Tab-separated table of C-alpha atoms and ligand atoms in Angstrom:
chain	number	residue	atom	x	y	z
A	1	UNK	CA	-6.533	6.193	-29.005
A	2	UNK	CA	-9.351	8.242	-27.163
A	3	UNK	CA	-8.960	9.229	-23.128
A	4	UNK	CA	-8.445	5.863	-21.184
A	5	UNK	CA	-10.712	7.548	-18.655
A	6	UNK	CA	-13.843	7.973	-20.805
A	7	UNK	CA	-15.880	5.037	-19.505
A	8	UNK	CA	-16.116	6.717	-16.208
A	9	UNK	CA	-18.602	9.377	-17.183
A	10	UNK	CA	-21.675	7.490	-16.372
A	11	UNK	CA	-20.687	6.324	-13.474
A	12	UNK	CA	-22.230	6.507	-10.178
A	13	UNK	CA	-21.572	6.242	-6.501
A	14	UNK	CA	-21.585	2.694	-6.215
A	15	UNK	CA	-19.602	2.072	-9.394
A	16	UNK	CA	-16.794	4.773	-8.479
A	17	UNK	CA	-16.441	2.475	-5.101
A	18	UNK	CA	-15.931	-0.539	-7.058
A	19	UNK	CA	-13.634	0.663	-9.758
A	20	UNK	CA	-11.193	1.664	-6.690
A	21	UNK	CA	-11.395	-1.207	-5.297
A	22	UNK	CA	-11.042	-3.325	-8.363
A	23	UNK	CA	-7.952	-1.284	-9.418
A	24	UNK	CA	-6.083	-1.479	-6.195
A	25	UNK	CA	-6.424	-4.903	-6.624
A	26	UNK	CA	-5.095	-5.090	-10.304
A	27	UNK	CA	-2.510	-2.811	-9.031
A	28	UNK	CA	-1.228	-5.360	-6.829
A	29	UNK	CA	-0.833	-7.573	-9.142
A	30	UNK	CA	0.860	-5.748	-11.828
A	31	UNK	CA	4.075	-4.087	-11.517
A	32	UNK	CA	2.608	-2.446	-14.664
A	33	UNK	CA	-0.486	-0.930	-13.397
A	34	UNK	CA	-0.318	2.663	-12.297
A	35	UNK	CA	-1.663	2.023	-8.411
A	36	UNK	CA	1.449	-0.489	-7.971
A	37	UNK	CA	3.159	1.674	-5.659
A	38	UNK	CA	1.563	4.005	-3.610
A	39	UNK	CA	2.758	6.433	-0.763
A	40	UNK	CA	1.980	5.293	2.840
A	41	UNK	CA	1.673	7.908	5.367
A	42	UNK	CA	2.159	7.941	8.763
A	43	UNK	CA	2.018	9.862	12.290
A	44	UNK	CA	5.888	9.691	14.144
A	45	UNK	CA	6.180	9.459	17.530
A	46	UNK	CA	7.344	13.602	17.632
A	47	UNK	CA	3.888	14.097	15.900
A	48	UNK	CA	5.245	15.082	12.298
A	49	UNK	CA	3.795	13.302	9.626
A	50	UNK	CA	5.846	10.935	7.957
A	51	UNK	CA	5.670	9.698	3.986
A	52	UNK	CA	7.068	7.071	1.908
A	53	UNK	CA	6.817	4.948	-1.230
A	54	UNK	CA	5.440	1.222	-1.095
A	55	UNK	CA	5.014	-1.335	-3.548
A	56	UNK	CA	0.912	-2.366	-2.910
A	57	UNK	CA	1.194	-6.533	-2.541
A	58	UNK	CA	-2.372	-7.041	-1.779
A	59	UNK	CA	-5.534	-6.151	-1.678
A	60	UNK	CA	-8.931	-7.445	-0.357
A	61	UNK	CA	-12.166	-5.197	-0.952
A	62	UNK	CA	-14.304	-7.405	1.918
A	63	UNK	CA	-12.264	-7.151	3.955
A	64	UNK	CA	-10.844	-3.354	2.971
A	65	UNK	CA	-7.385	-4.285	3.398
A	66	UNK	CA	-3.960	-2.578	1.542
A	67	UNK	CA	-0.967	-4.711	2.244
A	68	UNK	CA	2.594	-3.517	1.860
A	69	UNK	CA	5.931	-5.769	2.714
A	70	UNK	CA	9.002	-3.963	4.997
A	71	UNK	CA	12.136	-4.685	7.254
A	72	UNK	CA	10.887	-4.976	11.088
A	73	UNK	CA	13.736	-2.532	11.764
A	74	UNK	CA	12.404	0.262	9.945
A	75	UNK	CA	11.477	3.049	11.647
A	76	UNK	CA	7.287	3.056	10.105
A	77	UNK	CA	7.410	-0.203	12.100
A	78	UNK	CA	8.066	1.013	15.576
A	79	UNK	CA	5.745	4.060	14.595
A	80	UNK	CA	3.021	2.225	13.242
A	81	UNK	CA	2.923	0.242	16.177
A	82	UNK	CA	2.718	3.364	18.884
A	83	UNK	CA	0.044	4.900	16.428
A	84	UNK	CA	-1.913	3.141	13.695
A	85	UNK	CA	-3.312	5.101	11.492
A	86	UNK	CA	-2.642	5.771	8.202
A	87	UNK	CA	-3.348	7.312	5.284
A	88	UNK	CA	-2.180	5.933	1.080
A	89	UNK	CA	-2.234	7.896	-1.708
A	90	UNK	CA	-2.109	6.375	-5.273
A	91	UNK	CA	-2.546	8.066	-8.269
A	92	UNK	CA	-2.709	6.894	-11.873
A	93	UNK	CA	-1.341	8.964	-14.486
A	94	UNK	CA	-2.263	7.281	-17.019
A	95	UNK	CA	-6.219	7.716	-15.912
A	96	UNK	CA	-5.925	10.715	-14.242
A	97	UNK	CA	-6.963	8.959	-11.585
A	98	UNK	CA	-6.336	9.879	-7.478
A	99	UNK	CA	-7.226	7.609	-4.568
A	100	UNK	CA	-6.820	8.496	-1.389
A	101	UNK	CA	-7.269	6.550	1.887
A	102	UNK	CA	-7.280	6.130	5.568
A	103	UNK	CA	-7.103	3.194	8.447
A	104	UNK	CA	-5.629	1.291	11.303
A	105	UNK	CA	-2.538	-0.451	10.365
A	106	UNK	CA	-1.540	-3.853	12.005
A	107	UNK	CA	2.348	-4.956	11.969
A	108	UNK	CA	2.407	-8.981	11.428
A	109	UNK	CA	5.791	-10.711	12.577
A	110	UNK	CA	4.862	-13.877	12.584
A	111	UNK	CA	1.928	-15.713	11.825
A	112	UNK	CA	0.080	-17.260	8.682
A	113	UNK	CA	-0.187	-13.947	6.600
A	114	UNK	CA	3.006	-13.568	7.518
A	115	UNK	CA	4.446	-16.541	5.967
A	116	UNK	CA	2.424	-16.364	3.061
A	117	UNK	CA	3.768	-13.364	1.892
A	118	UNK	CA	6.899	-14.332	2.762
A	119	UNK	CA	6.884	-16.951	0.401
A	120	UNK	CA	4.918	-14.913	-2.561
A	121	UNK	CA	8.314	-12.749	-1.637
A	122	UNK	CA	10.672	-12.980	-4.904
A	123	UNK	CA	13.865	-14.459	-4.255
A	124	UNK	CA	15.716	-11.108	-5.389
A	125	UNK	CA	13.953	-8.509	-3.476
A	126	UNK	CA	14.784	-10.821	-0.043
A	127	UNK	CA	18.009	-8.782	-0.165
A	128	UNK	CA	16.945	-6.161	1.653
A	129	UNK	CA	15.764	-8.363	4.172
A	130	UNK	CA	19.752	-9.402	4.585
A	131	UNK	CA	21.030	-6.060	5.427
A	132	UNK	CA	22.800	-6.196	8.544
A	133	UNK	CA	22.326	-3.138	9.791
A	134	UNK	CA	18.718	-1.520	10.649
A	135	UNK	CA	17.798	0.920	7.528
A	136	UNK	CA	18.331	4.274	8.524
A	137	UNK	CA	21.397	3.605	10.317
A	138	UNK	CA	23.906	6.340	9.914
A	139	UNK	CA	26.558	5.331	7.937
A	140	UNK	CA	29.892	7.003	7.463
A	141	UNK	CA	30.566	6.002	4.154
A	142	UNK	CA	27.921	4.905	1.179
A	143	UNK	CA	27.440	1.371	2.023
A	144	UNK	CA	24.956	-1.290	0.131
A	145	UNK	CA	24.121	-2.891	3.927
A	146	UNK	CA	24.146	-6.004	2.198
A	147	UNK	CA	26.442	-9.097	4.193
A	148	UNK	CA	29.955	-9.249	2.432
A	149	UNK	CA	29.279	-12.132	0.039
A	150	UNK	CA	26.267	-10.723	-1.021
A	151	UNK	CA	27.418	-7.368	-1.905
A	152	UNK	CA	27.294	-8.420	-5.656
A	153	UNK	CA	24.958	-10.926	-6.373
A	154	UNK	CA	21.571	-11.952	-5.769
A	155	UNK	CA	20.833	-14.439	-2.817
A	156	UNK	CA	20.237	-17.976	-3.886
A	157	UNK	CA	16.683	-19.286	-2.658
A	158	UNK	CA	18.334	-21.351	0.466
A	159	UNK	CA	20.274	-18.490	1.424
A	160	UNK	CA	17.405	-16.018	1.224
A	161	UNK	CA	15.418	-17.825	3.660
A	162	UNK	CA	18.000	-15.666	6.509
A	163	UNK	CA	16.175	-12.077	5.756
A	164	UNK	CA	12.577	-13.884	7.168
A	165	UNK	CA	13.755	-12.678	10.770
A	166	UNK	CA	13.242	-9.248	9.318
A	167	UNK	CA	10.337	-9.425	7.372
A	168	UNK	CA	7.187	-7.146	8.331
A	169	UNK	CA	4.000	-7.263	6.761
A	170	UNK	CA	1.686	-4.201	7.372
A	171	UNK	CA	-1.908	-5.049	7.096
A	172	UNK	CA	-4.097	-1.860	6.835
A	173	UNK	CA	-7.621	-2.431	7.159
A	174	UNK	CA	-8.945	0.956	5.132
A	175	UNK	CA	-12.104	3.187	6.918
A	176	UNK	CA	-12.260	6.220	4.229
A	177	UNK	CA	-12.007	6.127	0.673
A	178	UNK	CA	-11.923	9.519	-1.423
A	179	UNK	CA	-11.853	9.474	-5.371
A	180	UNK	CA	-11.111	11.877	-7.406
A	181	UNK	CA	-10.727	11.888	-11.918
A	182	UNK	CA	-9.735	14.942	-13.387
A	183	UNK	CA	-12.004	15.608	-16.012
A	184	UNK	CA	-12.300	18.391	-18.642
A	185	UNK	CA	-15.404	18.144	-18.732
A	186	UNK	CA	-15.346	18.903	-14.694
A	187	UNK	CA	-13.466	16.902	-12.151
A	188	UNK	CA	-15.093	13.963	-10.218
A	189	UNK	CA	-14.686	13.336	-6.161
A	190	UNK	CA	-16.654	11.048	-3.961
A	191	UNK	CA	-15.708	10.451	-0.136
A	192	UNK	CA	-16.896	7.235	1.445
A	193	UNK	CA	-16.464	6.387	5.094
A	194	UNK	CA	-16.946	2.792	6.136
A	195	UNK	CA	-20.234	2.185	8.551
A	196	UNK	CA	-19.554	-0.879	11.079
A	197	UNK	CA	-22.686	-2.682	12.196
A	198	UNK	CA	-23.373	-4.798	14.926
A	199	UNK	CA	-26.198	-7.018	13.053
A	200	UNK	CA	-24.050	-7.332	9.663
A	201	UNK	CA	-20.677	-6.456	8.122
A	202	UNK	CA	-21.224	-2.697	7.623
A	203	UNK	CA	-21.687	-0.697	4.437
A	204	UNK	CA	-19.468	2.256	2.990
A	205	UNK	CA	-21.635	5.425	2.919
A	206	UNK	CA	-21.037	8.314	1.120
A	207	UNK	CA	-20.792	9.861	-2.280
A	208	UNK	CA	-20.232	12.996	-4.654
A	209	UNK	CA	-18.608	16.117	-3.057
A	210	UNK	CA	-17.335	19.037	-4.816
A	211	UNK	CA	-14.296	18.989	-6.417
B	1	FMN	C1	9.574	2.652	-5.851
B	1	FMN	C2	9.832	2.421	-4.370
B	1	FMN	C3	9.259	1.341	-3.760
B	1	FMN	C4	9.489	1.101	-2.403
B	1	FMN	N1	8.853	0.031	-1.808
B	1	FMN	C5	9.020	-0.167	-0.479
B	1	FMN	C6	8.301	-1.208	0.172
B	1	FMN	O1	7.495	-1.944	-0.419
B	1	FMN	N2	8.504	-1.357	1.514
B	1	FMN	C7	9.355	-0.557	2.224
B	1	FMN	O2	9.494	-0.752	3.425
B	1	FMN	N3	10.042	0.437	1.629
B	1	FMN	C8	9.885	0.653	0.300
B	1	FMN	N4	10.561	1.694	-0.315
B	1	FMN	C9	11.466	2.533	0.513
B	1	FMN	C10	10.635	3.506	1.363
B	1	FMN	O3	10.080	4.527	0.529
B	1	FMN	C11	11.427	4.154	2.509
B	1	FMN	O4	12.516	4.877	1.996
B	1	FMN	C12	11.947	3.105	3.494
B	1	FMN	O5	10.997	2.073	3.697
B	1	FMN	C13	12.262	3.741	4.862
B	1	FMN	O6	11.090	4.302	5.379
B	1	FMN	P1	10.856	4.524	6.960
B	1	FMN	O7	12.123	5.121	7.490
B	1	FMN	O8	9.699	5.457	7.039
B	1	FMN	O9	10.589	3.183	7.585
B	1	FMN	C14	10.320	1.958	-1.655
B	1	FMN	C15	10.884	3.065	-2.289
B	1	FMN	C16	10.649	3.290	-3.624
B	1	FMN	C17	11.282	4.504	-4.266
């Protein structure tokens, strides 16, 4: 099998933008696809940054949004909410492929998104949304946090329906856009910044730098 990542040679500006967009989306969609979980960065109210691991549920390249599920208690919620912006790295592995982005966030607790993705929300991973205490609550023992009688089984669809209270979406409508594919025949970056504009929808500018 030759490099997954050989197609990309001849390609430009333009088609760099839309192959990131294009695989964020197939990344949502595929627990399989190397951009399926990405790290989501953010600024905490001390002013350290702060970094974790999210599963990417989806993606919309007009509108330049990332989407990522999480408990209203958690602590990115109350930070995101003091201070919006964000960065998400992804890479793929498998194509040697890096993206790396950055926008305003926007924490939805109610609302039509909101209950969309709740219901697109698998049964199973609703647990979480059960846990009766806030995560990152000390504990002084390991504990699951799950109620008692679900400690050891999955919720049933009726009973899952309890964890909505605690369900966050966090919408993040994306600004800059940097690529980069490691390449041996020499590495390939591009940095695009979104342009708003009063008379249209805006354009991303922007293009090679050095590696
Ligand atoms: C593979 C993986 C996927 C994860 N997906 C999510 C997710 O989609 N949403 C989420 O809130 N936390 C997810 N987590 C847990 C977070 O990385 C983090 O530990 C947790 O959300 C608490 O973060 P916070 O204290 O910054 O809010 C995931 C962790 C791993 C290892």
């Amino acid at each position: 099998m030759g490099n997954p990542g050989e197609h990309y040679q001849g390609y430009g500006p333009q088609a760099w933008l839309a192959h990131a967009w294009s695989s964020l989306a197939r990344g949502a969609l595929s627990a399989r696809h190397g951009f399926h979980v990405g790290q989501l960065a953010s600024v905490a109210s001390d002013g350290e940054p702060r970094v974790r691991t999210v599963v990417l549920r989806e993606v919309s390249s007009e509108a330049r949004q990332l989407i990522c599920h999480t408990d209203r208690r958690a602590g990115k919620c109350a930070e995101l909410m003091a201070r919006p912006r964000v960065g998400w790295h992804f890479y793929d592995a498998r194509h040697k492929l890096q993206l790396r982005l950055q926008g305003d966030a926007n924490v939805h607790l109610d609302g039509p998104l909101w209950r969309r993705r709740w219901q697109a929300s698998a049964v199973g991973s609703r647990r979480c949304y059960l846990a009766v205490d806030a995560p990152g609550t000390p504990q002084a023992a390991w504990d699951s946090g799950f109620p008692a009688a679900l400690r050891d089984r999955r919720p049933e669809a009726a009973e899952s329906e309890a964890g909505q209270v605690n369900f966050a979406v966090v919408v993040c409508e994306i600004d800059r856009l940097e690529v980069l594919w490691l390449s041996a025949q020499g590495h390939r970056r591009l940095r695009f910044t979104w342009v708003p504009s009063t008379e249209g929808p805006g354009r991303w500018d922007g293009g090679w730098v050095t590696p």
